[in-house]
Amino acid sequence: MDIAQRIAQFENMVQADPTNDMAHFSLGGAYAQAQRFAEAADSYLRCIQLNESMSKAYQLAGQYLAQAGDTTRAIQVLTDGFVRAGERGDRLPQKAMGELLTKLGAPVPEVKKAGGDAPAPTGGFTCRKTGRPGTQMDRPPFRGPLGEWIAGNISRETFNDWIAQGTKVINELRLDLSRDDHAETYDQHMREYLGIDDEVLAQIHQRPERP
């Protein structure tokens, strides 16, 4: 499926359910892939309006506002996102936003750490997609290198969120997963939701599969 088709699918999802924050998030990713940076930023900003806890959406909105040439708004969004991420303890997106602010020549605000100096949750597993502490899966959600990568990088909570979102994808796009093309559409949505871009996917498939 080419990028124009993916954009059309996500636009349809947004039209079908304008309150679906992850549909706006996914549409932003598709616009960004097509180098439609202003539209990508608008989609991530809409996602933030629906769900202010999505630190990654602040990061990407600021990034693509900057790439669209709107530096002033980019700094505003990144500054707000940096503070909010710090308050929630979303360390990975916060770090990325701090680096973007520095690159844009803007000051990085000081933020009190969430929970003071409380220790990290037991196990110390951090979800690669959200940058937040979570529960590591006991086993891969399916066989193969991709399943192993998900188990090693994506929290159980985030993957459960994808299952709920994936059900919407199946229903709204009327997918029949017994068909190869429909299964590939579903997989594409899953990868975009979990933040598995083409570069990461290539690295995953270069790894030998465990017996």
PDB file of C-alpha atoms in Angstrom:
ATOM      1  CA  MET A   1       0.000   0.000   0.000  1.00  0.00           C
ATOM      2  CA  ASP A   2       1.465   3.381  -0.979  1.00  0.00           C
ATOM      3  CA  ILE A   3       1.489   6.473   1.206  1.00  0.00           C
ATOM      4  CA  ALA A   4      -1.466   8.093  -0.584  1.00  0.00           C
ATOM      5  CA  GLN A   5      -3.620   5.079   0.233  1.00  0.00           C
ATOM      6  CA  ARG A   6      -2.532   5.110   3.880  1.00  0.00           C
ATOM      7  CA  ILE A   7      -3.302   8.817   4.142  1.00  0.00           C
ATOM      8  CA  ALA A   8      -6.749   8.202   2.671  1.00  0.00           C
ATOM      9  CA  GLN A   9      -7.398   5.386   5.146  1.00  0.00           C
ATOM     10  CA  PHE A  10      -6.396   7.471   8.159  1.00  0.00           C
ATOM     11  CA  GLU A  11      -8.405  10.440   6.865  1.00  0.00           C
ATOM     12  CA  ASN A  12     -11.418   8.144   6.646  1.00  0.00           C
ATOM     13  CA  MET A  13     -10.814   6.965  10.215  1.00  0.00           C
ATOM     14  CA  VAL A  14     -10.627  10.567  11.448  1.00  0.00           C
ATOM     15  CA  GLN A  15     -13.827  11.446   9.610  1.00  0.00           C
ATOM     16  CA  ALA A  16     -15.585   8.378  11.003  1.00  0.00           C
ATOM     17  CA  ASP A  17     -14.506   9.173  14.577  1.00  0.00           C
ATOM     18  CA  PRO A  18     -13.096  12.696  15.064  1.00  0.00           C
ATOM     19  CA  THR A  19     -12.535  11.938  18.769  1.00  0.00           C
ATOM     20  CA  ASN A  20     -10.119   9.058  18.061  1.00  0.00           C
ATOM     21  CA  ASP A  21      -6.810  10.513  19.259  1.00  0.00           C
ATOM     22  CA  MET A  22      -4.744   7.663  17.818  1.00  0.00           C
ATOM     23  CA  ALA A  23      -6.342   8.085  14.394  1.00  0.00           C
ATOM     24  CA  HIS A  24      -5.107  11.700  14.377  1.00  0.00           C
ATOM     25  CA  PHE A  25      -1.706  10.504  15.635  1.00  0.00           C
ATOM     26  CA  SER A  26      -1.459   7.935  12.834  1.00  0.00           C
ATOM     27  CA  LEU A  27      -2.637  10.448  10.232  1.00  0.00           C
ATOM     28  CA  GLY A  28       0.125  12.792  11.386  1.00  0.00           C
ATOM     29  CA  GLY A  29       2.667  10.056  10.807  1.00  0.00           C
ATOM     30  CA  ALA A  30       1.363   9.410   7.312  1.00  0.00           C
ATOM     31  CA  TYR A  31       1.420  13.113   6.426  1.00  0.00           C
ATOM     32  CA  ALA A  32       4.978  13.355   7.735  1.00  0.00           C
ATOM     33  CA  GLN A  33       6.036  10.403   5.598  1.00  0.00           C
ATOM     34  CA  ALA A  34       4.636  12.266   2.589  1.00  0.00           C
ATOM     35  CA  GLN A  35       6.599  15.375   3.714  1.00  0.00           C
ATOM     36  CA  ARG A  36       3.346  17.280   4.288  1.00  0.00           C
ATOM     37  CA  PHE A  37       4.808  18.722   7.469  1.00  0.00           C
ATOM     38  CA  ALA A  38       2.251  21.451   8.237  1.00  0.00           C
ATOM     39  CA  GLU A  39      -0.609  18.954   7.967  1.00  0.00           C
ATOM     40  CA  ALA A  40       1.337  16.465  10.067  1.00  0.00           C
ATOM     41  CA  ALA A  41       1.770  19.089  12.796  1.00  0.00           C
ATOM     42  CA  ASP A  42      -1.943  19.944  12.691  1.00  0.00           C
ATOM     43  CA  SER A  43      -2.846  16.278  13.135  1.00  0.00           C
ATOM     44  CA  TYR A  44      -0.549  15.898  16.140  1.00  0.00           C
ATOM     45  CA  LEU A  45      -1.938  19.112  17.655  1.00  0.00           C
ATOM     46  CA  ARG A  46      -5.462  17.735  17.264  1.00  0.00           C
ATOM     47  CA  CYS A  47      -4.281  14.561  18.986  1.00  0.00           C
ATOM     48  CA  ILE A  48      -2.999  16.691  21.890  1.00  0.00           C
ATOM     49  CA  GLN A  49      -6.339  18.486  22.148  1.00  0.00           C
ATOM     50  CA  LEU A  50      -8.035  15.118  22.578  1.00  0.00           C
ATOM     51  CA  ASN A  51      -5.403  13.568  24.835  1.00  0.00           C
ATOM     52  CA  GLU A  52      -3.017  15.913  26.651  1.00  0.00           C
ATOM     53  CA  SER A  53      -1.126  12.959  28.142  1.00  0.00           C
ATOM     54  CA  MET A  54       0.436  12.005  24.797  1.00  0.00           C
ATOM     55  CA  SER A  55       3.914  13.473  25.214  1.00  0.00           C
ATOM     56  CA  LYS A  56       5.074  11.966  21.922  1.00  0.00           C
ATOM     57  CA  ALA A  57       2.433  13.997  20.073  1.00  0.00           C
ATOM     58  CA  TYR A  58       3.882  17.216  21.540  1.00  0.00           C
ATOM     59  CA  GLN A  59       7.337  16.172  20.385  1.00  0.00           C
ATOM     60  CA  LEU A  60       6.233  15.379  16.834  1.00  0.00           C
ATOM     61  CA  ALA A  61       3.975  18.441  16.545  1.00  0.00           C
ATOM     62  CA  GLY A  62       6.897  20.669  17.491  1.00  0.00           C
ATOM     63  CA  GLN A  63       9.279  18.834  15.183  1.00  0.00           C
ATOM     64  CA  TYR A  64       7.027  19.183  12.139  1.00  0.00           C
ATOM     65  CA  LEU A  65       6.034  22.775  12.916  1.00  0.00           C
ATOM     66  CA  ALA A  66       9.754  23.543  12.784  1.00  0.00           C
ATOM     67  CA  GLN A  67      10.151  21.667   9.517  1.00  0.00           C
ATOM     68  CA  ALA A  68       7.183  23.590   8.116  1.00  0.00           C
ATOM     69  CA  GLY A  69       8.975  26.840   8.985  1.00  0.00           C
ATOM     70  CA  ASP A  70       6.753  27.858  11.927  1.00  0.00           C
ATOM     71  CA  THR A  71       9.542  28.169  14.479  1.00  0.00           C
ATOM     72  CA  THR A  72       7.600  30.340  16.926  1.00  0.00           C
ATOM     73  CA  ARG A  73       4.757  27.841  17.324  1.00  0.00           C
ATOM     74  CA  ALA A  74       7.226  24.960  17.366  1.00  0.00           C
ATOM     75  CA  ILE A  75       9.021  26.477  20.374  1.00  0.00           C
ATOM     76  CA  GLN A  76       5.709  27.109  22.150  1.00  0.00           C
ATOM     77  CA  VAL A  77       4.525  23.518  21.643  1.00  0.00           C
ATOM     78  CA  LEU A  78       7.878  21.989  22.565  1.00  0.00           C
ATOM     79  CA  THR A  79       8.190  24.131  25.690  1.00  0.00           C
ATOM     80  CA  ASP A  80       4.688  23.193  26.847  1.00  0.00           C
ATOM     81  CA  GLY A  81       5.291  19.548  25.958  1.00  0.00           C
ATOM     82  CA  PHE A  82       8.636  19.472  27.770  1.00  0.00           C
ATOM     83  CA  VAL A  83       7.025  20.709  30.986  1.00  0.00           C
ATOM     84  CA  ARG A  84       4.062  18.349  30.758  1.00  0.00           C
ATOM     85  CA  ALA A  85       6.274  15.361  29.928  1.00  0.00           C
ATOM     86  CA  GLY A  86       8.474  16.157  32.907  1.00  0.00           C
ATOM     87  CA  GLU A  87       5.472  16.335  35.208  1.00  0.00           C
ATOM     88  CA  ARG A  88       4.338  12.895  34.046  1.00  0.00           C
ATOM     89  CA  GLY A  89       7.783  11.320  34.021  1.00  0.00           C
ATOM     90  CA  ASP A  90       7.806  10.723  30.246  1.00  0.00           C
ATOM     91  CA  ARG A  91      11.589  10.877  30.021  1.00  0.00           C
ATOM     92  CA  LEU A  92      12.294   9.841  26.427  1.00  0.00           C
ATOM     93  CA  PRO A  93       9.925  12.341  24.728  1.00  0.00           C
ATOM     94  CA  GLN A  94      11.020  15.016  27.202  1.00  0.00           C
ATOM     95  CA  LYS A  95      14.677  14.471  26.314  1.00  0.00           C
ATOM     96  CA  ALA A  96      13.872  14.658  22.585  1.00  0.00           C
ATOM     97  CA  MET A  97      11.934  17.904  23.063  1.00  0.00           C
ATOM     98  CA  GLY A  98      14.797  19.416  25.044  1.00  0.00           C
ATOM     99  CA  GLU A  99      17.183  18.596  22.211  1.00  0.00           C
ATOM    100  CA  LEU A 100      14.796  20.152  19.670  1.00  0.00           C
ATOM    101  CA  LEU A 101      14.480  23.329  21.755  1.00  0.00           C
ATOM    102  CA  THR A 102      18.257  23.613  21.963  1.00  0.00           C
ATOM    103  CA  LYS A 103      18.547  23.096  18.212  1.00  0.00           C
ATOM    104  CA  LEU A 104      16.021  25.914  17.667  1.00  0.00           C
ATOM    105  CA  GLY A 105      17.993  28.215  19.970  1.00  0.00           C
ATOM    106  CA  ALA A 106      15.283  28.276  22.639  1.00  0.00           C
ATOM    107  CA  PRO A 107      15.778  27.817  26.399  1.00  0.00           C
ATOM    108  CA  VAL A 108      14.968  24.455  27.939  1.00  0.00           C
ATOM    109  CA  PRO A 109      12.689  24.972  30.958  1.00  0.00           C
ATOM    110  CA  GLU A 110      13.462  23.535  34.349  1.00  0.00           C
ATOM    111  CA  VAL A 111      10.948  20.957  35.473  1.00  0.00           C
ATOM    112  CA  LYS A 112      10.544  19.277  38.825  1.00  0.00           C
ATOM    113  CA  LYS A 113      10.747  15.517  38.412  1.00  0.00           C
ATOM    114  CA  ALA A 114       7.489  13.635  38.787  1.00  0.00           C
ATOM    115  CA  GLY A 115       7.423  11.991  42.185  1.00  0.00           C
ATOM    116  CA  GLY A 116      10.666  13.716  43.275  1.00  0.00           C
ATOM    117  CA  ASP A 117      13.494  11.221  43.500  1.00  0.00           C
ATOM    118  CA  ALA A 118      11.257   8.180  43.866  1.00  0.00           C
ATOM    119  CA  PRO A 119      12.779   4.967  42.499  1.00  0.00           C
ATOM    120  CA  ALA A 120      11.749   3.629  39.095  1.00  0.00           C
ATOM    121  CA  PRO A 121       9.048   0.946  38.973  1.00  0.00           C
ATOM    122  CA  THR A 122      10.162  -2.613  39.636  1.00  0.00           C
ATOM    123  CA  GLY A 123      11.951  -4.078  36.644  1.00  0.00           C
ATOM    124  CA  GLY A 124      12.768  -0.684  35.135  1.00  0.00           C
ATOM    125  CA  PHE A 125      11.173  -1.519  31.768  1.00  0.00           C
ATOM    126  CA  THR A 126      10.502   1.521  29.581  1.00  0.00           C
ATOM    127  CA  CYS A 127       8.191   1.335  26.574  1.00  0.00           C
ATOM    128  CA  ARG A 128       9.992   2.514  23.442  1.00  0.00           C
ATOM    129  CA  LYS A 129       6.832   4.001  21.930  1.00  0.00           C
ATOM    130  CA  THR A 130       5.616   6.054  24.889  1.00  0.00           C
ATOM    131  CA  GLY A 131       8.874   6.536  26.785  1.00  0.00           C
ATOM    132  CA  ARG A 132       6.983   5.624  29.953  1.00  0.00           C
ATOM    133  CA  PRO A 133       7.515   2.837  32.506  1.00  0.00           C
ATOM    134  CA  GLY A 134       5.410  -0.223  31.841  1.00  0.00           C
ATOM    135  CA  THR A 135       5.129  -3.977  32.138  1.00  0.00           C
ATOM    136  CA  GLN A 136       7.337  -6.109  29.919  1.00  0.00           C
ATOM    137  CA  MET A 137       5.581  -8.946  28.126  1.00  0.00           C
ATOM    138  CA  ASP A 138       6.195 -12.480  29.357  1.00  0.00           C
ATOM    139  CA  ARG A 139       6.444 -13.708  25.768  1.00  0.00           C
ATOM    140  CA  PRO A 140       6.250 -12.301  22.206  1.00  0.00           C
ATOM    141  CA  PRO A 141       2.701 -11.562  21.004  1.00  0.00           C
ATOM    142  CA  PHE A 142       3.405 -13.678  17.897  1.00  0.00           C
ATOM    143  CA  ARG A 143       6.255 -15.651  16.371  1.00  0.00           C
ATOM    144  CA  GLY A 144       9.156 -14.238  14.390  1.00  0.00           C
ATOM    145  CA  PRO A 145      11.662 -11.381  14.731  1.00  0.00           C
ATOM    146  CA  LEU A 146       8.956  -8.691  14.788  1.00  0.00           C
ATOM    147  CA  GLY A 147       7.129 -10.381  17.657  1.00  0.00           C
ATOM    148  CA  GLU A 148      10.399 -10.702  19.569  1.00  0.00           C
ATOM    149  CA  TRP A 149      11.218  -7.024  18.992  1.00  0.00           C
ATOM    150  CA  ILE A 150       7.789  -5.967  20.243  1.00  0.00           C
ATOM    151  CA  ALA A 151       8.201  -8.078  23.392  1.00  0.00           C
ATOM    152  CA  GLY A 152      11.594  -6.475  24.031  1.00  0.00           C
ATOM    153  CA  ASN A 153      10.614  -2.876  23.330  1.00  0.00           C
ATOM    154  CA  ILE A 154       6.869  -2.331  23.735  1.00  0.00           C
ATOM    155  CA  SER A 155       5.067  -2.510  27.069  1.00  0.00           C
ATOM    156  CA  ARG A 156       2.116  -4.806  27.612  1.00  0.00           C
ATOM    157  CA  GLU A 157      -0.055  -1.749  28.294  1.00  0.00           C
ATOM    158  CA  THR A 158       0.845  -0.120  24.978  1.00  0.00           C
ATOM    159  CA  PHE A 159       0.290  -3.331  23.034  1.00  0.00           C
ATOM    160  CA  ASN A 160      -3.094  -3.765  24.707  1.00  0.00           C
ATOM    161  CA  ASP A 161      -3.938  -0.218  23.577  1.00  0.00           C
ATOM    162  CA  TRP A 162      -3.017  -1.299  20.038  1.00  0.00           C
ATOM    163  CA  ILE A 163      -5.365  -4.301  20.274  1.00  0.00           C
ATOM    164  CA  ALA A 164      -8.236  -1.909  21.020  1.00  0.00           C
ATOM    165  CA  GLN A 165      -7.152   0.429  18.222  1.00  0.00           C
ATOM    166  CA  GLY A 166      -6.631  -2.519  15.867  1.00  0.00           C
ATOM    167  CA  THR A 167     -10.228  -3.592  16.420  1.00  0.00           C
ATOM    168  CA  LYS A 168     -11.329  -0.143  15.262  1.00  0.00           C
ATOM    169  CA  VAL A 169      -9.081  -0.485  12.215  1.00  0.00           C
ATOM    170  CA  ILE A 170     -10.650  -3.843  11.311  1.00  0.00           C
ATOM    171  CA  ASN A 171     -14.197  -2.548  11.760  1.00  0.00           C
ATOM    172  CA  GLU A 172     -13.779   0.831  10.097  1.00  0.00           C
ATOM    173  CA  LEU A 173     -11.813  -0.506   7.113  1.00  0.00           C
ATOM    174  CA  ARG A 174     -13.887  -3.719   6.940  1.00  0.00           C
ATOM    175  CA  LEU A 175     -10.761  -5.864   6.885  1.00  0.00           C
ATOM    176  CA  ASP A 176     -10.864  -9.609   6.296  1.00  0.00           C
ATOM    177  CA  LEU A 177      -7.628 -10.873   7.863  1.00  0.00           C
ATOM    178  CA  SER A 178      -7.825 -14.119   5.896  1.00  0.00           C
ATOM    179  CA  ARG A 179      -6.881 -12.040   2.837  1.00  0.00           C
ATOM    180  CA  ASP A 180      -3.173 -11.286   2.446  1.00  0.00           C
ATOM    181  CA  ASP A 181      -3.697  -7.687   1.314  1.00  0.00           C
ATOM    182  CA  HIS A 182      -6.043  -6.967   4.222  1.00  0.00           C
ATOM    183  CA  ALA A 183      -3.636  -8.592   6.692  1.00  0.00           C
ATOM    184  CA  GLU A 184      -0.825  -6.397   5.334  1.00  0.00           C
ATOM    185  CA  THR A 185      -3.013  -3.301   5.830  1.00  0.00           C
ATOM    186  CA  TYR A 186      -3.614  -4.331   9.427  1.00  0.00           C
ATOM    187  CA  ASP A 187       0.104  -4.972   9.980  1.00  0.00           C
ATOM    188  CA  GLN A 188       0.976  -1.579   8.490  1.00  0.00           C
ATOM    189  CA  HIS A 189      -1.375   0.150  10.931  1.00  0.00           C
ATOM    190  CA  MET A 190       0.126  -1.834  13.803  1.00  0.00           C
ATOM    191  CA  ARG A 191       3.681  -0.855  12.854  1.00  0.00           C
ATOM    192  CA  GLU A 192       2.755   2.812  12.540  1.00  0.00           C
ATOM    193  CA  TYR A 193       0.934   2.737  15.882  1.00  0.00           C
ATOM    194  CA  LEU A 194       3.907   1.140  17.625  1.00  0.00           C
ATOM    195  CA  GLY A 195       6.427   3.447  15.952  1.00  0.00           C
ATOM    196  CA  ILE A 196       8.109   0.774  13.831  1.00  0.00           C
ATOM    197  CA  ASP A 197       9.280   2.654  10.747  1.00  0.00           C
ATOM    198  CA  ASP A 198      10.954   1.146   7.690  1.00  0.00           C
ATOM    199  CA  GLU A 199      14.460   1.583   9.137  1.00  0.00           C
ATOM    200  CA  VAL A 200      13.572  -0.184  12.388  1.00  0.00           C
ATOM    201  CA  LEU A 201      11.722  -2.902  10.469  1.00  0.00           C
ATOM    202  CA  ALA A 202      14.784  -3.567   8.312  1.00  0.00           C
ATOM    203  CA  GLN A 203      16.960  -3.873  11.427  1.00  0.00           C
ATOM    204  CA  ILE A 204      14.459  -6.258  13.004  1.00  0.00           C
ATOM    205  CA  HIS A 205      14.484  -8.607  10.045  1.00  0.00           C
ATOM    206  CA  GLN A 206      18.285  -8.646   9.956  1.00  0.00           C
ATOM    207  CA  ARG A 207      18.313 -10.271  13.381  1.00  0.00           C
ATOM    208  CA  PRO A 208      18.346 -14.079  13.527  1.00  0.00           C
ATOM    209  CA  GLU A 209      15.148 -15.610  14.847  1.00  0.00           C
ATOM    210  CA  ARG A 210      15.473 -17.417  18.165  1.00  0.00           C
ATOM    211  CA  PRO A 211      14.665 -21.145  18.076  1.00  0.00           C
TER     212      PRO A 211
END
